[in-house]
Tab-separated table of C-alpha atoms in Angstrom:
chain	number	residue	atom	x	y	z
T	9	MET	CA	106.975	152.498	136.743
T	10	LEU	CA	107.057	150.865	133.319
T	11	PRO	CA	110.061	151.604	131.072
T	12	ASP	CA	109.773	153.950	128.093
T	13	VAL	CA	110.423	152.324	124.721
T	14	ALA	CA	111.068	153.990	121.378
T	15	SER	CA	109.624	151.189	119.241
T	16	PRO	CA	107.395	148.130	119.830
T	17	GLY	CA	110.291	145.737	119.217
T	18	GLU	CA	112.185	147.143	122.213
T	19	TRP	CA	109.718	145.433	124.550
T	20	LEU	CA	111.663	142.227	123.840
T	21	HIS	CA	115.023	143.670	124.910
T	22	PRO	CA	116.248	141.684	127.970
T	23	LYS	CA	116.669	144.821	130.097
T	24	VAL	CA	113.156	146.007	129.235
T	25	VAL	CA	111.668	142.565	129.938
T	26	ALA	CA	113.470	142.501	133.302
T	27	ALA	CA	112.174	145.984	134.173
T	28	VAL	CA	108.587	144.971	133.373
T	29	ALA	CA	108.877	141.812	135.499
T	30	GLU	CA	110.270	143.797	138.435
T	31	HIS	CA	107.435	146.327	138.057
T	32	LEU	CA	104.820	143.565	138.158
T	33	LEU	CA	106.273	141.933	141.274
T	34	ALA	CA	106.789	145.257	143.066
T	35	ASN	CA	103.179	146.298	142.450
T	36	MET	CA	101.387	142.950	142.704
T	37	GLN	CA	98.105	142.761	144.584
T	38	PHE	CA	98.108	139.242	146.000
T	39	ASP	CA	97.057	137.614	149.246
T	40	GLN	CA	100.366	135.733	149.666
T	41	PRO	CA	103.638	137.592	150.393
T	42	ARG	CA	106.452	137.554	147.861
T	43	SER	CA	108.623	135.655	150.344
T	44	ALA	CA	106.106	132.779	150.358
T	45	LEU	CA	106.113	132.670	146.552
T	46	GLU	CA	109.914	132.616	146.537
T	47	SER	CA	110.093	129.897	149.178
T	48	ASP	CA	107.577	127.437	147.672
T	49	ILE	CA	105.698	128.688	144.623
T	50	THR	CA	103.187	125.834	144.337
T	51	ARG	CA	102.328	125.866	148.058
T	52	ALA	CA	101.807	129.643	148.023
T	53	LEU	CA	99.482	129.368	145.010
T	54	GLN	CA	97.515	126.562	146.655
T	55	ASP	CA	97.110	128.686	149.810
T	56	SER	CA	95.806	131.662	147.842
T	57	ASP	CA	92.128	132.607	147.814
T	58	LEU	CA	92.606	134.772	144.704
T	59	ILE	CA	93.737	131.995	142.367
T	60	GLU	CA	92.486	128.453	141.902
T	61	PHE	CA	95.497	126.170	141.625
T	62	GLU	CA	95.097	122.656	140.230
T	63	TRP	CA	97.381	119.726	139.610
T	64	SER	CA	96.261	117.962	136.457
T	65	THR	CA	97.078	114.713	134.693
T	66	GLU	CA	96.796	116.460	131.316
T	67	VAL	CA	97.003	120.120	130.333
T	68	ASP	CA	95.783	121.267	126.918
T	69	THR	CA	98.208	124.029	125.970
T	70	VAL	CA	100.147	125.254	122.940
T	71	CYS	CA	102.881	126.460	125.295
T	72	GLU	CA	106.009	124.314	125.652
T	73	LEU	CA	105.403	124.472	129.394
T	74	LEU	CA	102.802	122.033	130.677
T	75	GLY	CA	100.499	124.592	132.294
T	76	THR	CA	97.689	127.044	131.593
T	77	TYR	CA	96.272	130.260	133.035
T	78	THR	CA	92.695	131.444	132.678
T	79	ARG	CA	91.629	134.904	133.780
T	80	ARG	CA	87.965	134.462	134.741
T	81	PRO	CA	88.000	132.830	137.142
T	82	ALA	CA	91.722	133.148	137.834
T	83	ARG	CA	92.981	129.589	137.589
T	84	ILE	CA	96.404	127.991	137.141
T	85	ARG	CA	96.647	124.368	136.092
T	86	VAL	CA	99.960	122.505	136.091
T	87	ALA	CA	100.525	118.995	134.778
T	88	ARG	CA	101.885	116.477	137.264
T	89	ARG	CA	103.841	114.613	134.574
T	90	GLN	CA	106.975	116.745	134.824
T	91	ARG	CA	109.928	116.978	137.168
T	92	THR	CA	109.598	119.107	140.318
T	93	ALA	CA	111.955	121.781	138.971
T	94	ARG	CA	110.001	122.006	135.738
T	95	ALA	CA	106.655	122.106	137.554
T	96	ASN	CA	107.886	124.956	139.758
T	97	PHE	CA	108.956	126.963	136.730
T	98	THR	CA	105.632	126.245	135.009
T	99	ALA	CA	103.650	127.429	138.045
T	100	ALA	CA	105.757	130.601	138.389
T	101	HIS	CA	105.458	131.263	134.648
T	102	GLU	CA	101.670	130.992	134.735
T	103	PHE	CA	101.614	133.262	137.793
T	104	GLY	CA	103.496	135.755	135.615
T	105	HIS	CA	100.558	135.690	133.194
T	106	HIS	CA	98.237	136.409	136.130
T	107	LEU	CA	100.284	139.443	137.192
T	108	GLN	CA	100.255	140.782	133.639
T	109	GLN	CA	96.475	140.623	133.532
T	110	GLN	CA	96.029	142.198	136.974
T	111	ASP	CA	98.334	145.201	136.467
T	112	GLU	CA	96.221	147.882	134.755
T	113	ASP	CA	99.125	149.873	133.285
T	114	TRP	CA	100.771	146.837	131.773
T	115	ALA	CA	97.465	145.334	130.618
T	116	MET	CA	96.849	148.534	128.628
T	117	GLU	CA	100.297	148.264	127.015
T	118	LEU	CA	99.529	144.665	126.058
T	119	ALA	CA	96.191	145.706	124.596
T	120	ASP	CA	97.918	148.306	122.408
T	121	LEU	CA	100.463	145.721	121.269
T	122	ARG	CA	97.709	143.231	120.523
T	123	ARG	CA	95.890	145.691	118.265
T	124	ALA	CA	98.963	146.837	116.339
T	125	HIS	CA	101.328	143.855	116.553
T	126	GLY	CA	99.436	140.705	117.506
T	127	SER	CA	102.301	138.226	117.102
T	128	LEU	CA	104.784	140.507	118.902
T	129	MET	CA	102.462	140.815	121.890
T	130	ARG	CA	102.514	137.043	122.389
T	131	HIS	CA	106.316	136.932	122.420
T	132	VAL	CA	106.541	139.846	124.865
T	133	GLU	CA	104.004	138.304	127.217
T	134	GLU	CA	105.848	134.961	127.266
T	135	ALA	CA	109.220	136.662	127.827
T	136	VAL	CA	107.868	138.669	130.768
T	137	SER	CA	106.276	135.588	132.341
T	138	ASN	CA	109.564	133.705	132.006
T	139	HIS	CA	111.427	136.499	133.783
T	140	VAL	CA	108.840	136.676	136.558
T	141	ALA	CA	109.459	132.954	137.097
T	142	VAL	CA	113.235	133.490	137.174
T	143	LEU	CA	112.928	136.271	139.786
T	144	LEU	CA	110.607	134.217	142.006
T	145	LEU	CA	112.577	130.970	141.857
T	146	MET	CA	115.987	132.635	142.113
T	147	PRO	CA	115.472	135.954	143.933
T	148	ASP	CA	118.330	138.408	144.285
T	149	HIS	CA	119.112	137.472	147.895
T	150	VAL	CA	119.628	133.820	146.899
T	151	VAL	CA	121.863	134.792	143.978
T	152	GLU	CA	123.880	137.264	146.061
T	153	THR	CA	124.497	134.633	148.733
T	154	ALA	CA	125.795	132.120	146.173
T	155	TRP	CA	127.860	134.626	144.170
T	156	THR	CA	131.614	134.580	144.858
T	157	GLY	CA	132.595	137.060	142.157
T	158	THR	CA	133.276	134.456	139.454
T	159	LEU	CA	130.980	132.454	137.190
T	160	THR	CA	131.501	128.807	138.124
T	161	PRO	CA	129.573	125.517	137.819
T	162	ALA	CA	129.155	125.571	141.619
T	163	PHE	CA	127.392	128.948	141.376
T	164	VAL	CA	124.937	127.591	138.797
T	165	ARG	CA	124.344	124.446	140.854
T	166	ALA	CA	123.577	126.604	143.916
T	167	LEU	CA	120.914	128.458	141.933
T	168	THR	CA	119.116	125.183	141.186
T	169	ARG	CA	118.436	125.006	144.951
T	170	ASP	CA	119.078	121.265	145.134
T	171	GLY	CA	116.914	120.501	142.120
T	172	LEU	CA	113.978	122.823	142.869
T	173	VAL	CA	114.942	125.026	139.913
T	174	SER	CA	115.613	123.682	136.427
T	175	ARG	CA	119.159	123.587	135.066
T	176	GLN	CA	118.224	125.773	132.100
T	177	ALA	CA	116.580	128.449	134.263
T	178	ALA	CA	119.555	128.488	136.641
T	179	SER	CA	122.043	128.825	133.788
T	180	MET	CA	120.052	131.720	132.324
T	181	ARG	CA	120.003	133.552	135.650
T	182	ALA	CA	123.674	132.842	136.370
T	183	SER	CA	124.859	133.965	132.948
T	184	ARG	CA	122.986	137.253	133.075
T	185	TRP	CA	124.133	137.943	136.632
T	186	ALA	CA	127.807	137.428	135.698
T	187	ARG	CA	127.956	139.179	132.324
T	188	ALA	CA	129.363	142.452	133.610
T	189	ASP	CA	132.275	140.646	135.306
T	190	ASP	CA	132.755	137.829	132.785
T	191	PRO	CA	131.491	139.076	129.382
T	192	ASN	CA	133.169	136.384	127.252
T	193	ALA	CA	132.097	133.330	129.263
T	194	VAL	CA	129.759	130.775	127.702
T	195	LEU	CA	127.664	128.650	130.050
T	196	VAL	CA	126.550	125.231	128.786
T	197	VAL	CA	124.315	122.503	130.180
T	198	ALA	CA	125.249	119.176	128.620
T	199	ASP	CA	124.672	115.431	128.771
T	200	PRO	CA	128.119	113.957	129.573
T	201	THR	CA	127.281	110.545	128.114
T	202	THR	CA	126.452	111.747	124.613
T	203	GLY	CA	128.035	115.216	124.626
T	204	LEU	CA	124.644	116.663	123.691
T	205	VAL	CA	124.198	120.401	124.377
T	206	LEU	CA	120.894	120.965	126.197
T	207	SER	CA	121.224	124.751	126.502
T	208	SER	CA	123.838	127.487	126.272
T	209	GLU	CA	123.978	131.097	127.437
T	210	SER	CA	126.353	133.991	126.743
T	211	ALA	CA	126.447	137.761	126.489
T	212	ASP	CA	125.482	139.221	123.115
T	213	ALA	CA	128.958	140.709	122.635
T	214	SER	CA	130.913	137.630	123.751
T	215	THR	CA	133.999	136.891	121.647
T	216	LEU	CA	133.236	133.181	121.981
T	217	ALA	CA	130.208	131.950	120.030
T	218	ARG	CA	127.913	129.490	121.793
T	219	PRO	CA	127.750	125.856	120.647
T	220	PRO	CA	124.342	125.201	119.057
T	221	LYS	CA	121.637	123.650	121.218
T	222	GLY	CA	121.170	120.047	120.151
T	223	SER	CA	124.722	119.751	118.817
T	224	VAL	CA	127.061	116.991	119.966
T	225	GLN	CA	130.375	118.213	121.403
T	226	SER	CA	132.966	115.463	121.757
T	227	ASP	CA	134.915	117.386	124.413
T	228	PHE	CA	131.962	117.177	126.808
T	229	ARG	CA	132.006	113.381	126.630
T	230	ALA	CA	135.635	113.370	127.784
T	231	LEU	CA	135.360	115.895	130.631
T	232	THR	CA	133.976	113.502	133.229
T	233	ALA	CA	136.952	111.152	132.855
T	234	GLY	CA	138.884	113.560	135.089
T	235	ALA	CA	138.202	115.554	138.222
T	236	GLN	CA	135.848	118.525	138.270
T	237	GLY	CA	137.594	121.799	137.555
T	238	THR	CA	139.441	123.518	134.736
T	239	ARG	CA	140.593	121.685	131.629
T	240	ALA	CA	141.858	122.785	128.208
T	241	ALA	CA	139.814	122.046	125.109
T	242	THR	CA	140.806	119.249	122.744
T	243	ASP	CA	138.470	119.514	119.774
T	244	GLY	CA	136.900	122.746	120.996
T	245	PHE	CA	133.444	124.042	120.090
T	246	VAL	CA	132.176	122.524	116.855
T	247	TYR	CA	129.824	124.700	114.813
T	248	SER	CA	127.407	124.049	111.977
T	249	THR	CA	129.725	125.993	109.630
T	250	ASN	CA	132.073	122.986	109.471
T	251	THR	CA	134.637	124.725	111.677
T	252	SER	CA	135.740	124.327	115.278
T	253	ARG	CA	137.402	126.656	117.757
T	254	SER	CA	139.926	125.184	120.152
T	255	ASP	CA	141.420	128.098	122.140
T	256	ILE	CA	139.040	127.382	125.016
T	257	ALA	CA	139.378	126.485	128.694
T	258	TYR	CA	136.536	124.562	130.346
T	259	ASP	CA	135.512	124.808	133.998
T	260	TRP	CA	133.039	121.992	134.614
T	261	GLY	CA	131.037	120.425	137.442
T	262	TRP	CA	128.092	118.110	138.075
T	263	ASP	CA	124.518	119.272	138.635
T	264	ALA	CA	122.629	118.511	141.860
T	265	ASP	CA	121.358	115.165	140.500
T	266	GLY	CA	124.754	114.030	139.226
T	267	THR	CA	123.301	113.333	135.769
T	268	HIS	CA	124.287	116.411	133.754
T	269	ILE	CA	127.194	118.829	133.751
T	270	PHE	CA	127.545	122.598	133.833
T	271	VAL	CA	130.416	123.877	131.701
T	272	VAL	CA	131.766	127.428	131.834
T	273	ALA	CA	133.877	127.962	128.701
T	274	ARG	CA	136.192	130.919	128.173
T	275	PRO	CA	138.525	131.867	125.308
T	276	THR	CA	142.161	131.518	126.338
T	277	TYR	CA	143.727	134.005	123.901
T	278	ARG	CA	144.249	137.613	124.883
T	279	PHE	CA	145.690	139.098	121.691
T	280	GLY	CA	145.809	138.047	118.063
T	281	ASP	CA	143.467	135.729	116.206
T	282	ALA	CA	141.327	132.993	117.649
T	283	LEU	CA	142.280	129.428	116.746
T	284	TRP	CA	139.966	127.993	114.103
T	285	SER	CA	140.284	124.711	112.272
T	286	ARG	CA	138.345	122.845	109.645
T	287	ASP	CA	136.093	120.365	111.372
T	288	GLU	CA	137.407	117.055	110.056
T	289	LEU	CA	136.913	113.702	111.772
T	290	GLU	CA	138.942	110.517	111.678
T	291	CYS	CA	137.262	107.183	111.036
T	292	ALA	CA	136.717	105.197	114.242
T	293	SER	CA	137.963	102.015	112.572
T	294	ALA	CA	141.664	101.239	113.001
T	295	SER	CA	141.749	99.614	109.562
T	296	CYS	CA	140.435	102.715	107.798
T	297	GLU	CA	142.603	105.821	107.459
T	298	SER	CA	139.866	108.086	106.099
T	299	THR	CA	139.173	111.598	107.322
T	300	PHE	CA	135.905	113.306	106.489
T	301	ALA	CA	133.987	116.514	107.186
T	302	ARG	CA	131.498	116.441	110.034
T	303	GLU	CA	129.050	118.436	107.929
T	304	GLY	CA	126.863	116.025	105.982
T	305	ALA	CA	128.098	112.938	107.847
T	306	VAL	CA	125.501	110.666	109.470
T	307	LEU	CA	125.448	110.661	113.275
T	308	CYS	CA	124.924	107.233	114.857
T	309	ARG	CA	122.335	107.650	117.627
T	310	THR	CA	123.635	104.581	119.458
T	311	CYS	CA	127.278	105.587	120.021
T	312	MET	CA	126.856	109.305	119.119
T	313	LEU	CA	129.816	109.187	116.686
T	314	HIS	CA	129.624	109.977	112.970
T	315	ARG	CA	129.696	107.149	110.439
T	316	CYS	CA	132.622	107.092	108.044
T	317	PRO	CA	131.313	107.656	104.494
T	318	ASP	CA	134.039	105.331	103.131
T	319	CYS	CA	133.708	102.212	105.280
T	320	GLY	CA	130.513	102.895	107.264
T	321	SER	CA	132.223	102.516	110.664
T	322	CYS	CA	131.143	104.411	113.788
T	323	GLY	CA	131.919	103.789	117.461
T	324	CYS	CA	129.626	100.784	117.827
T	325	GLU	CA	131.213	97.375	118.267
T	326	LYS	CA	131.018	95.581	114.961
T	327	ARG	CA	129.452	92.172	114.588
T	328	ARG	CA	132.161	89.655	113.781
T	329	GLY	CA	132.088	88.542	110.153
T	330	ALA	CA	132.786	85.164	108.619
T	331	THR	CA	136.084	83.561	109.596
T	332	CYS	CA	138.474	81.518	107.482
T	333	GLU	CA	138.118	77.745	108.014
T	334	ASN	CA	141.899	77.352	107.782
T	335	CYS	CA	143.341	80.143	109.947
T	336	GLY	CA	140.324	81.290	111.934
T	337	PHE	CA	140.854	84.973	111.128
T	338	GLU	CA	138.044	87.190	109.859
T	339	MET	CA	137.603	87.404	106.098
T	340	SER	CA	136.624	90.450	104.076
T	341	VAL	CA	133.064	90.761	102.801
T	342	ARG	CA	134.218	89.891	99.275
T	343	GLU	CA	136.140	86.810	100.429
T	344	SER	CA	133.202	85.534	102.480
T	345	GLN	CA	131.000	85.810	99.406
T	346	LEU	CA	133.432	83.783	97.316
T	347	GLY	CA	134.123	80.949	99.704
T	348	SER	CA	134.927	79.718	103.208
T	349	ALA	CA	138.645	80.553	103.259
T	350	HIS	CA	140.985	83.417	102.436
T	351	GLU	CA	142.001	83.630	98.787
T	352	GLU	CA	145.611	83.534	99.918
T	353	CYS	CA	145.759	81.778	103.278
T	354	PRO	CA	149.191	80.770	104.655
T	355	PHE	CA	147.742	77.886	106.640
């Protein structure tokens, strides 16, 4: 049975989206069992006589996922040029579109939304398809088996099923599963080399704000220098408001491929105010004592450190300048322009 909503916008509420996805899977009319779809989504779709499934070198789609669904005839096309985990999610997502078109009750709701709120309908349809994919790739019995009562990197890694499920999809499922028991936890997928945040998940009412996707967090670059496990924050989460929050404990671990890390961050304070500080950086050059605000500073894409606005230094190794012909030590830019030796050279 579909949920009752008081206003069109409520169709996008996570609980409503989840209820619609469960309704579609519980009432699906398909020639492959749900267990087959959960075990190997692409194989089950290829074995179906109700849907034409195609691998394609190119897929013309406006969707960020490299796949398409057409209703007549029912056909799912998935581009080969994506990782296995991403292809599985794409196939399950497009199957979600198929279920939405085949369920008469839900198709009528979508038709009403299309007439009255065209743009909203598109967002609702995509959200429902995403949740169908999540439920098929990480069904409840898989999640329950991996769950130990605490949100950990190992739990998220288990949901990726050794790389068959994408890191982002697994973190979304893990975060939502654990919210009742761990409402203030923030789950992050990051690149440990650059500190780049690839995705982050948290409960709406969490007391710890998520780091922005696409931001560079220096703490994440330092985590892998030690053993997997719990570690206190140094710089903390850095936000676009030119502030950082440092009362955080990280629990981190590698993903199945050993290329990215899962970080579960929790606030460490229990009472009183959170610890906030102005986000100021120190120049990477030992000869420059400048400090400057992160906001507005230029990020070097080679070393992923910000350039000092005073001397231009970042974390990259500098090219050696001109040296004095008398003492052999490096000269300043001004001195090298004036001659071949220091203005005051002791040798």
